[in-house]
Amino acid sequence: SITPFGMMNDEDHAVEFFIDRSLAKCKSLGVHPCDNTASTVVNNAGFMKYLSLWGGEYEWIDINPEE
């Protein structure tokens, strides 16, 4: 796994980013800010804006389809 914020260092968009579809329902997400000694919380709209500004490809997937 990787912190989604690490994607900002992927200027060539070489990384394929997969996100558990269940996270789309969350009001906010807690992630590491490129340093695993801390966490930050971002609301869902802010996270989606970040992905858009990053500009790389991402795909929503069902990690636990039975849930």
PDB file of N, CA, C and O in Angstrom:
ATOM      1  N   SER A   1       0.840  -1.186   0.000  1.00  0.00           N
ATOM      2  CA  SER A   1       0.000   0.000   0.000  1.00  0.00           C
ATOM      3  C   SER A   1       0.882   1.245   0.000  1.00  0.00           C
ATOM      4  O   SER A   1       2.059   1.189   0.306  1.00  0.00           O
ATOM      5  N   ILE A   2       0.278   2.337  -0.310  1.00  0.00           N
ATOM      6  CA  ILE A   2       0.972   3.621  -0.384  1.00  0.00           C
ATOM      7  C   ILE A   2       0.009   4.696   0.098  1.00  0.00           C
ATOM      8  O   ILE A   2      -1.197   4.558  -0.029  1.00  0.00           O
ATOM      9  N   THR A   3       0.541   5.749   0.663  1.00  0.00           N
ATOM     10  CA  THR A   3      -0.339   6.852   1.017  1.00  0.00           C
ATOM     11  C   THR A   3      -0.771   7.553  -0.269  1.00  0.00           C
ATOM     12  O   THR A   3       0.055   7.774  -1.164  1.00  0.00           O
ATOM     13  N   PRO A   4      -2.031   7.891  -0.376  1.00  0.00           N
ATOM     14  CA  PRO A   4      -2.482   8.591  -1.581  1.00  0.00           C
ATOM     15  C   PRO A   4      -1.718   9.897  -1.813  1.00  0.00           C
ATOM     16  O   PRO A   4      -1.521  10.306  -2.952  1.00  0.00           O
ATOM     17  N   PHE A   5      -1.253  10.524  -0.739  1.00  0.00           N
ATOM     18  CA  PHE A   5      -0.523  11.781  -0.907  1.00  0.00           C
ATOM     19  C   PHE A   5       0.851  11.579  -1.539  1.00  0.00           C
ATOM     20  O   PHE A   5       1.436  12.518  -2.054  1.00  0.00           O
ATOM     21  N   GLY A   6       1.356  10.359  -1.517  1.00  0.00           N
ATOM     22  CA  GLY A   6       2.612  10.068  -2.196  1.00  0.00           C
ATOM     23  C   GLY A   6       2.496  10.184  -3.705  1.00  0.00           C
ATOM     24  O   GLY A   6       3.491  10.328  -4.414  1.00  0.00           O
ATOM     25  N   MET A   7       1.265  10.146  -4.186  1.00  0.00           N
ATOM     26  CA  MET A   7       1.040  10.234  -5.630  1.00  0.00           C
ATOM     27  C   MET A   7       1.478  11.586  -6.197  1.00  0.00           C
ATOM     28  O   MET A   7       1.784  11.691  -7.376  1.00  0.00           O
ATOM     29  N   MET A   8       1.541  12.610  -5.355  1.00  0.00           N
ATOM     30  CA  MET A   8       1.954  13.919  -5.853  1.00  0.00           C
ATOM     31  C   MET A   8       3.396  13.901  -6.364  1.00  0.00           C
ATOM     32  O   MET A   8       3.786  14.754  -7.146  1.00  0.00           O
ATOM     33  N   ASN A   9       4.166  12.888  -5.937  1.00  0.00           N
ATOM     34  CA  ASN A   9       5.539  12.753  -6.414  1.00  0.00           C
ATOM     35  C   ASN A   9       5.638  11.965  -7.715  1.00  0.00           C
ATOM     36  O   ASN A   9       6.718  11.839  -8.280  1.00  0.00           O
ATOM     37  N   ASP A  10       4.527  11.454  -8.188  1.00  0.00           N
ATOM     38  CA  ASP A  10       4.474  10.662  -9.419  1.00  0.00           C
ATOM     39  C   ASP A  10       4.114  11.579 -10.598  1.00  0.00           C
ATOM     40  O   ASP A  10       3.035  11.490 -11.173  1.00  0.00           O
ATOM     41  N   GLU A  11       5.020  12.447 -10.948  1.00  0.00           N
ATOM     42  CA  GLU A  11       4.758  13.434 -12.011  1.00  0.00           C
ATOM     43  C   GLU A  11       4.521  12.799 -13.375  1.00  0.00           C
ATOM     44  O   GLU A  11       3.838  13.376 -14.218  1.00  0.00           O
ATOM     45  N   ASP A  12       5.072  11.603 -13.588  1.00  0.00           N
ATOM     46  CA  ASP A  12       4.888  10.924 -14.873  1.00  0.00           C
ATOM     47  C   ASP A  12       3.647  10.040 -14.884  1.00  0.00           C
ATOM     48  O   ASP A  12       3.365   9.394 -15.898  1.00  0.00           O
ATOM     49  N   HIS A  13       2.929   9.995 -13.774  1.00  0.00           N
ATOM     50  CA  HIS A  13       1.724   9.166 -13.645  1.00  0.00           C
ATOM     51  C   HIS A  13       2.005   7.708 -14.006  1.00  0.00           C
ATOM     52  O   HIS A  13       1.236   7.057 -14.705  1.00  0.00           O
ATOM     53  N   ALA A  14       3.112   7.198 -13.497  1.00  0.00           N
ATOM     54  CA  ALA A  14       3.499   5.809 -13.744  1.00  0.00           C
ATOM     55  C   ALA A  14       2.778   4.840 -12.809  1.00  0.00           C
ATOM     56  O   ALA A  14       2.670   3.655 -13.103  1.00  0.00           O
ATOM     57  N   VAL A  15       2.275   5.351 -11.696  1.00  0.00           N
ATOM     58  CA  VAL A  15       1.613   4.512 -10.702  1.00  0.00           C
ATOM     59  C   VAL A  15       0.142   4.339 -11.061  1.00  0.00           C
ATOM     60  O   VAL A  15      -0.537   5.293 -11.419  1.00  0.00           O
ATOM     61  N   GLU A  16      -0.338   3.096 -10.965  1.00  0.00           N
ATOM     62  CA  GLU A  16      -1.768   2.821 -11.106  1.00  0.00           C
ATOM     63  C   GLU A  16      -2.325   2.743  -9.692  1.00  0.00           C
ATOM     64  O   GLU A  16      -1.877   1.935  -8.881  1.00  0.00           O
ATOM     65  N   PHE A  17      -3.294   3.569  -9.387  1.00  0.00           N
ATOM     66  CA  PHE A  17      -3.824   3.693  -8.032  1.00  0.00           C
ATOM     67  C   PHE A  17      -5.193   3.029  -7.960  1.00  0.00           C
ATOM     68  O   PHE A  17      -6.104   3.375  -8.697  1.00  0.00           O
ATOM     69  N   PHE A  18      -5.325   2.037  -7.063  1.00  0.00           N
ATOM     70  CA  PHE A  18      -6.578   1.330  -6.858  1.00  0.00           C
ATOM     71  C   PHE A  18      -7.119   1.691  -5.487  1.00  0.00           C
ATOM     72  O   PHE A  18      -6.381   1.670  -4.502  1.00  0.00           O
ATOM     73  N   ILE A  19      -8.411   1.993  -5.427  1.00  0.00           N
ATOM     74  CA  ILE A  19      -9.039   2.430  -4.188  1.00  0.00           C
ATOM     75  C   ILE A  19     -10.227   1.523  -3.887  1.00  0.00           C
ATOM     76  O   ILE A  19     -11.053   1.264  -4.771  1.00  0.00           O
ATOM     77  N   ASP A  20     -10.313   1.067  -2.657  1.00  0.00           N
ATOM     78  CA  ASP A  20     -11.441   0.239  -2.245  1.00  0.00           C
ATOM     79  C   ASP A  20     -12.736   1.052  -2.402  1.00  0.00           C
ATOM     80  O   ASP A  20     -12.866   2.148  -1.858  1.00  0.00           O
ATOM     81  N   ARG A  21     -13.674   0.489  -3.136  1.00  0.00           N
ATOM     82  CA  ARG A  21     -14.941   1.178  -3.416  1.00  0.00           C
ATOM     83  C   ARG A  21     -15.683   1.578  -2.141  1.00  0.00           C
ATOM     84  O   ARG A  21     -16.387   2.587  -2.112  1.00  0.00           O
ATOM     85  N   SER A  22     -15.519   0.826  -1.073  1.00  0.00           N
ATOM     86  CA  SER A  22     -16.221   1.161   0.169  1.00  0.00           C
ATOM     87  C   SER A  22     -15.778   2.516   0.725  1.00  0.00           C
ATOM     88  O   SER A  22     -16.520   3.162   1.465  1.00  0.00           O
ATOM     89  N   LEU A  23     -14.580   2.972   0.370  1.00  0.00           N
ATOM     90  CA  LEU A  23     -14.102   4.272   0.848  1.00  0.00           C
ATOM     91  C   LEU A  23     -14.858   5.437   0.214  1.00  0.00           C
ATOM     92  O   LEU A  23     -14.877   6.536   0.762  1.00  0.00           O
ATOM     93  N   ALA A  24     -15.499   5.192  -0.921  1.00  0.00           N
ATOM     94  CA  ALA A  24     -16.273   6.250  -1.575  1.00  0.00           C
ATOM     95  C   ALA A  24     -17.454   6.683  -0.712  1.00  0.00           C
ATOM     96  O   ALA A  24     -17.948   7.794  -0.854  1.00  0.00           O
ATOM     97  N   LYS A  25     -17.894   5.823   0.186  1.00  0.00           N
ATOM     98  CA  LYS A  25     -19.033   6.115   1.057  1.00  0.00           C
ATOM     99  C   LYS A  25     -18.626   6.855   2.326  1.00  0.00           C
ATOM    100  O   LYS A  25     -19.475   7.343   3.057  1.00  0.00           O
ATOM    101  N   CYS A  26     -17.340   6.926   2.601  1.00  0.00           N
ATOM    102  CA  CYS A  26     -16.857   7.580   3.827  1.00  0.00           C
ATOM    103  C   CYS A  26     -16.965   9.094   3.717  1.00  0.00           C
ATOM    104  O   CYS A  26     -16.711   9.665   2.661  1.00  0.00           O
ATOM    105  N   LYS A  27     -17.306   9.724   4.821  1.00  0.00           N
ATOM    106  CA  LYS A  27     -17.360  11.178   4.850  1.00  0.00           C
ATOM    107  C   LYS A  27     -15.967  11.784   4.852  1.00  0.00           C
ATOM    108  O   LYS A  27     -15.759  12.878   4.348  1.00  0.00           O
ATOM    109  N   SER A  28     -15.018  11.054   5.434  1.00  0.00           N
ATOM    110  CA  SER A  28     -13.633  11.527   5.476  1.00  0.00           C
ATOM    111  C   SER A  28     -12.695  10.325   5.505  1.00  0.00           C
ATOM    112  O   SER A  28     -13.097   9.213   5.827  1.00  0.00           O
ATOM    113  N   LEU A  29     -11.438  10.588   5.167  1.00  0.00           N
ATOM    114  CA  LEU A  29     -10.415   9.543   5.126  1.00  0.00           C
ATOM    115  C   LEU A  29      -9.216  10.002   5.950  1.00  0.00           C
ATOM    116  O   LEU A  29      -8.803  11.153   5.860  1.00  0.00           O
ATOM    117  N   GLY A  30      -8.633   9.088   6.707  1.00  0.00           N
ATOM    118  CA  GLY A  30      -7.401   9.362   7.428  1.00  0.00           C
ATOM    119  C   GLY A  30      -6.243   8.737   6.672  1.00  0.00           C
ATOM    120  O   GLY A  30      -6.270   7.544   6.373  1.00  0.00           O
ATOM    121  N   VAL A  31      -5.256   9.525   6.327  1.00  0.00           N
ATOM    122  CA  VAL A  31      -4.114   9.035   5.549  1.00  0.00           C
ATOM    123  C   VAL A  31      -2.815   9.612   6.107  1.00  0.00           C
ATOM    124  O   VAL A  31      -2.816  10.613   6.816  1.00  0.00           O
ATOM    125  N   HIS A  32      -1.719   8.965   5.762  1.00  0.00           N
ATOM    126  CA  HIS A  32      -0.403   9.481   6.142  1.00  0.00           C
ATOM    127  C   HIS A  32       0.001  10.586   5.158  1.00  0.00           C
ATOM    128  O   HIS A  32      -0.164  10.427   3.950  1.00  0.00           O
ATOM    129  N   PRO A  33       0.545  11.676   5.655  1.00  0.00           N
ATOM    130  CA  PRO A  33       0.988  12.770   4.780  1.00  0.00           C
ATOM    131  C   PRO A  33       2.435  12.578   4.310  1.00  0.00           C
ATOM    132  O   PRO A  33       3.293  13.411   4.556  1.00  0.00           O
ATOM    133  N   CYS A  34       2.718  11.436   3.669  1.00  0.00           N
ATOM    134  CA  CYS A  34       4.064  11.102   3.166  1.00  0.00           C
ATOM    135  C   CYS A  34       5.060  10.866   4.299  1.00  0.00           C
ATOM    136  O   CYS A  34       6.262  10.927   4.092  1.00  0.00           O
ATOM    137  N   ASP A  35       4.557  10.622   5.504  1.00  0.00           N
ATOM    138  CA  ASP A  35       5.388  10.332   6.670  1.00  0.00           C
ATOM    139  C   ASP A  35       4.521   9.502   7.612  1.00  0.00           C
ATOM    140  O   ASP A  35       3.490   9.976   8.080  1.00  0.00           O
ATOM    141  N   ASN A  36       4.929   8.271   7.889  1.00  0.00           N
ATOM    142  CA  ASN A  36       4.048   7.409   8.666  1.00  0.00           C
ATOM    143  C   ASN A  36       4.113   7.645  10.176  1.00  0.00           C
ATOM    144  O   ASN A  36       3.654   6.829  10.954  1.00  0.00           O
ATOM    145  N   THR A  37       4.642   8.781  10.588  1.00  0.00           N
ATOM    146  CA  THR A  37       4.634   9.122  12.008  1.00  0.00           C
ATOM    147  C   THR A  37       3.444   9.998  12.369  1.00  0.00           C
ATOM    148  O   THR A  37       3.291  10.386  13.525  1.00  0.00           O
ATOM    149  N   ALA A  38       2.608  10.300  11.386  1.00  0.00           N
ATOM    150  CA  ALA A  38       1.439  11.144  11.621  1.00  0.00           C
ATOM    151  C   ALA A  38       0.346  10.754  10.639  1.00  0.00           C
ATOM    152  O   ALA A  38       0.593  10.058   9.667  1.00  0.00           O
ATOM    153  N   SER A  39      -0.850  11.205  10.914  1.00  0.00           N
ATOM    154  CA  SER A  39      -1.974  11.014   9.997  1.00  0.00           C
ATOM    155  C   SER A  39      -2.698  12.340   9.863  1.00  0.00           C
ATOM    156  O   SER A  39      -2.637  13.190  10.754  1.00  0.00           O
ATOM    157  N   THR A  40      -3.388  12.486   8.767  1.00  0.00           N
ATOM    158  CA  THR A  40      -4.217  13.661   8.546  1.00  0.00           C
ATOM    159  C   THR A  40      -5.562  13.186   8.026  1.00  0.00           C
ATOM    160  O   THR A  40      -5.667  12.111   7.445  1.00  0.00           O
ATOM    161  N   VAL A  41      -6.586  13.963   8.252  1.00  0.00           N
ATOM    162  CA  VAL A  41      -7.928  13.603   7.815  1.00  0.00           C
ATOM    163  C   VAL A  41      -8.360  14.586   6.739  1.00  0.00           C
ATOM    164  O   VAL A  41      -8.183  15.797   6.882  1.00  0.00           O
ATOM    165  N   VAL A  42      -8.889  14.038   5.666  1.00  0.00           N
ATOM    166  CA  VAL A  42      -9.387  14.860   4.564  1.00  0.00           C
ATOM    167  C   VAL A  42     -10.817  14.411   4.265  1.00  0.00           C
ATOM    168  O   VAL A  42     -11.116  13.213   4.335  1.00  0.00           O
ATOM    169  N   ASN A  43     -11.701  15.368   3.997  1.00  0.00           N
ATOM    170  CA  ASN A  43     -13.071  14.962   3.689  1.00  0.00           C
ATOM    171  C   ASN A  43     -13.127  14.361   2.282  1.00  0.00           C
ATOM    172  O   ASN A  43     -12.205  14.531   1.476  1.00  0.00           O
ATOM    173  N   ASN A  44     -14.197  13.653   1.992  1.00  0.00           N
ATOM    174  CA  ASN A  44     -14.317  12.936   0.732  1.00  0.00           C
ATOM    175  C   ASN A  44     -14.216  13.878  -0.466  1.00  0.00           C
ATOM    176  O   ASN A  44     -13.517  13.576  -1.442  1.00  0.00           O
ATOM    177  N   ALA A  45     -14.880  15.013  -0.396  1.00  0.00           N
ATOM    178  CA  ALA A  45     -14.830  15.968  -1.517  1.00  0.00           C
ATOM    179  C   ALA A  45     -13.406  16.468  -1.738  1.00  0.00           C
ATOM    180  O   ALA A  45     -12.959  16.608  -2.879  1.00  0.00           O
ATOM    181  N   GLY A  46     -12.681  16.731  -0.666  1.00  0.00           N
ATOM    182  CA  GLY A  46     -11.298  17.173  -0.787  1.00  0.00           C
ATOM    183  C   GLY A  46     -10.408  16.098  -1.369  1.00  0.00           C
ATOM    184  O   GLY A  46      -9.510  16.375  -2.170  1.00  0.00           O
ATOM    185  N   PHE A  47     -10.657  14.837  -0.990  1.00  0.00           N
ATOM    186  CA  PHE A  47      -9.880  13.728  -1.534  1.00  0.00           C
ATOM    187  C   PHE A  47     -10.131  13.572  -3.032  1.00  0.00           C
ATOM    188  O   PHE A  47      -9.199  13.386  -3.811  1.00  0.00           O
ATOM    189  N   MET A  48     -11.384  13.685  -3.434  1.00  0.00           N
ATOM    190  CA  MET A  48     -11.704  13.572  -4.858  1.00  0.00           C
ATOM    191  C   MET A  48     -11.082  14.727  -5.647  1.00  0.00           C
ATOM    192  O   MET A  48     -10.598  14.539  -6.768  1.00  0.00           O
ATOM    193  N   LYS A  49     -11.051  15.909  -5.065  1.00  0.00           N
ATOM    194  CA  LYS A  49     -10.412  17.047  -5.722  1.00  0.00           C
ATOM    195  C   LYS A  49      -8.912  16.787  -5.861  1.00  0.00           C
ATOM    196  O   LYS A  49      -8.311  17.081  -6.897  1.00  0.00           O
ATOM    197  N   TYR A  50      -8.298  16.248  -4.813  1.00  0.00           N
ATOM    198  CA  TYR A  50      -6.882  15.914  -4.863  1.00  0.00           C
ATOM    199  C   TYR A  50      -6.601  14.948  -6.012  1.00  0.00           C
ATOM    200  O   TYR A  50      -5.659  15.150  -6.784  1.00  0.00           O
ATOM    201  N   LEU A  51      -7.410  13.889  -6.136  1.00  0.00           N
ATOM    202  CA  LEU A  51      -7.209  12.926  -7.224  1.00  0.00           C
ATOM    203  C   LEU A  51      -7.333  13.600  -8.581  1.00  0.00           C
ATOM    204  O   LEU A  51      -6.570  13.312  -9.502  1.00  0.00           O
ATOM    205  N   SER A  52      -8.279  14.503  -8.714  1.00  0.00           N
ATOM    206  CA  SER A  52      -8.462  15.220  -9.967  1.00  0.00           C
ATOM    207  C   SER A  52      -7.254  16.099 -10.284  1.00  0.00           C
ATOM    208  O   SER A  52      -6.771  16.120 -11.418  1.00  0.00           O
ATOM    209  N   LEU A  53      -6.754  16.800  -9.277  1.00  0.00           N
ATOM    210  CA  LEU A  53      -5.597  17.669  -9.487  1.00  0.00           C
ATOM    211  C   LEU A  53      -4.331  16.865  -9.760  1.00  0.00           C
ATOM    212  O   LEU A  53      -3.468  17.297 -10.522  1.00  0.00           O
ATOM    213  N   TRP A  54      -4.233  15.675  -9.132  1.00  0.00           N
ATOM    214  CA  TRP A  54      -3.090  14.801  -9.387  1.00  0.00           C
ATOM    215  C   TRP A  54      -3.071  14.421 -10.860  1.00  0.00           C
ATOM    216  O   TRP A  54      -2.037  14.456 -11.509  1.00  0.00           O
ATOM    217  N   GLY A  55      -4.210  14.059 -11.419  1.00  0.00           N
ATOM    218  CA  GLY A  55      -4.324  13.826 -12.850  1.00  0.00           C
ATOM    219  C   GLY A  55      -3.956  12.440 -13.339  1.00  0.00           C
ATOM    220  O   GLY A  55      -4.047  12.166 -14.536  1.00  0.00           O
ATOM    221  N   GLY A  56      -3.549  11.552 -12.450  1.00  0.00           N
ATOM    222  CA  GLY A  56      -3.210  10.193 -12.868  1.00  0.00           C
ATOM    223  C   GLY A  56      -4.448   9.314 -12.919  1.00  0.00           C
ATOM    224  O   GLY A  56      -5.561   9.737 -12.611  1.00  0.00           O
ATOM    225  N   GLU A  57      -4.240   8.077 -13.321  1.00  0.00           N
ATOM    226  CA  GLU A  57      -5.354   7.135 -13.405  1.00  0.00           C
ATOM    227  C   GLU A  57      -5.582   6.465 -12.059  1.00  0.00           C
ATOM    228  O   GLU A  57      -4.646   6.144 -11.336  1.00  0.00           O
ATOM    229  N   TYR A  58      -6.833   6.274 -11.727  1.00  0.00           N
ATOM    230  CA  TYR A  58      -7.201   5.524 -10.542  1.00  0.00           C
ATOM    231  C   TYR A  58      -8.448   4.716 -10.851  1.00  0.00           C
ATOM    232  O   TYR A  58      -9.184   5.025 -11.785  1.00  0.00           O
ATOM    233  N   GLU A  59      -8.632   3.655 -10.075  1.00  0.00           N
ATOM    234  CA  GLU A  59      -9.771   2.782 -10.305  1.00  0.00           C
ATOM    235  C   GLU A  59     -10.353   2.343  -8.970  1.00  0.00           C
ATOM    236  O   GLU A  59      -9.630   1.935  -8.067  1.00  0.00           O
ATOM    237  N   TRP A  60     -11.678   2.441  -8.859  1.00  0.00           N
ATOM    238  CA  TRP A  60     -12.375   1.952  -7.685  1.00  0.00           C
ATOM    239  C   TRP A  60     -12.559   0.447  -7.854  1.00  0.00           C
ATOM    240  O   TRP A  60     -13.028  -0.007  -8.893  1.00  0.00           O
ATOM    241  N   ILE A  61     -12.192  -0.321  -6.829  1.00  0.00           N
ATOM    242  CA  ILE A  61     -12.325  -1.772  -6.891  1.00  0.00           C
ATOM    243  C   ILE A  61     -13.015  -2.285  -5.623  1.00  0.00           C
ATOM    244  O   ILE A  61     -13.035  -1.602  -4.601  1.00  0.00           O
ATOM    245  N   ASP A  62     -13.599  -3.470  -5.721  1.00  0.00           N
ATOM    246  CA  ASP A  62     -14.226  -4.116  -4.575  1.00  0.00           C
ATOM    247  C   ASP A  62     -13.236  -5.072  -3.941  1.00  0.00           C
ATOM    248  O   ASP A  62     -13.013  -6.174  -4.429  1.00  0.00           O
ATOM    249  N   ILE A  63     -12.623  -4.654  -2.839  1.00  0.00           N
ATOM    250  CA  ILE A  63     -11.658  -5.505  -2.148  1.00  0.00           C
ATOM    251  C   ILE A  63     -12.381  -6.635  -1.412  1.00  0.00           C
ATOM    252  O   ILE A  63     -11.951  -7.771  -1.396  1.00  0.00           O
ATOM    253  N   ASN A  64     -13.516  -6.308  -0.791  1.00  0.00           N
ATOM    254  CA  ASN A  64     -14.348  -7.293  -0.086  1.00  0.00           C
ATOM    255  C   ASN A  64     -15.737  -7.243  -0.686  1.00  0.00           C
ATOM    256  O   ASN A  64     -16.646  -6.647  -0.108  1.00  0.00           O
ATOM    257  N   PRO A  65     -15.962  -7.887  -1.828  1.00  0.00           N
ATOM    258  CA  PRO A  65     -17.257  -7.758  -2.523  1.00  0.00           C
ATOM    259  C   PRO A  65     -18.458  -8.287  -1.750  1.00  0.00           C
ATOM    260  O   PRO A  65     -19.578  -7.918  -2.054  1.00  0.00           O
ATOM    261  N   GLU A  66     -18.244  -9.108  -0.736  1.00  0.00           N
ATOM    262  CA  GLU A  66     -19.364  -9.653   0.024  1.00  0.00           C
ATOM    263  C   GLU A  66     -19.923  -8.672   1.038  1.00  0.00           C
ATOM    264  O   GLU A  66     -20.985  -8.870   1.579  1.00  0.00           O
ATOM    265  N   GLU A  67     -19.216  -7.612   1.346  1.00  0.00           N
ATOM    266  CA  GLU A  67     -19.671  -6.657   2.366  1.00  0.00           C
ATOM    267  C   GLU A  67     -20.744  -5.753   1.819  1.00  0.00           C
ATOM    268  O   GLU A  67     -20.812  -5.367   0.731  1.00  0.00           O
TER     269      GLU A  67
END
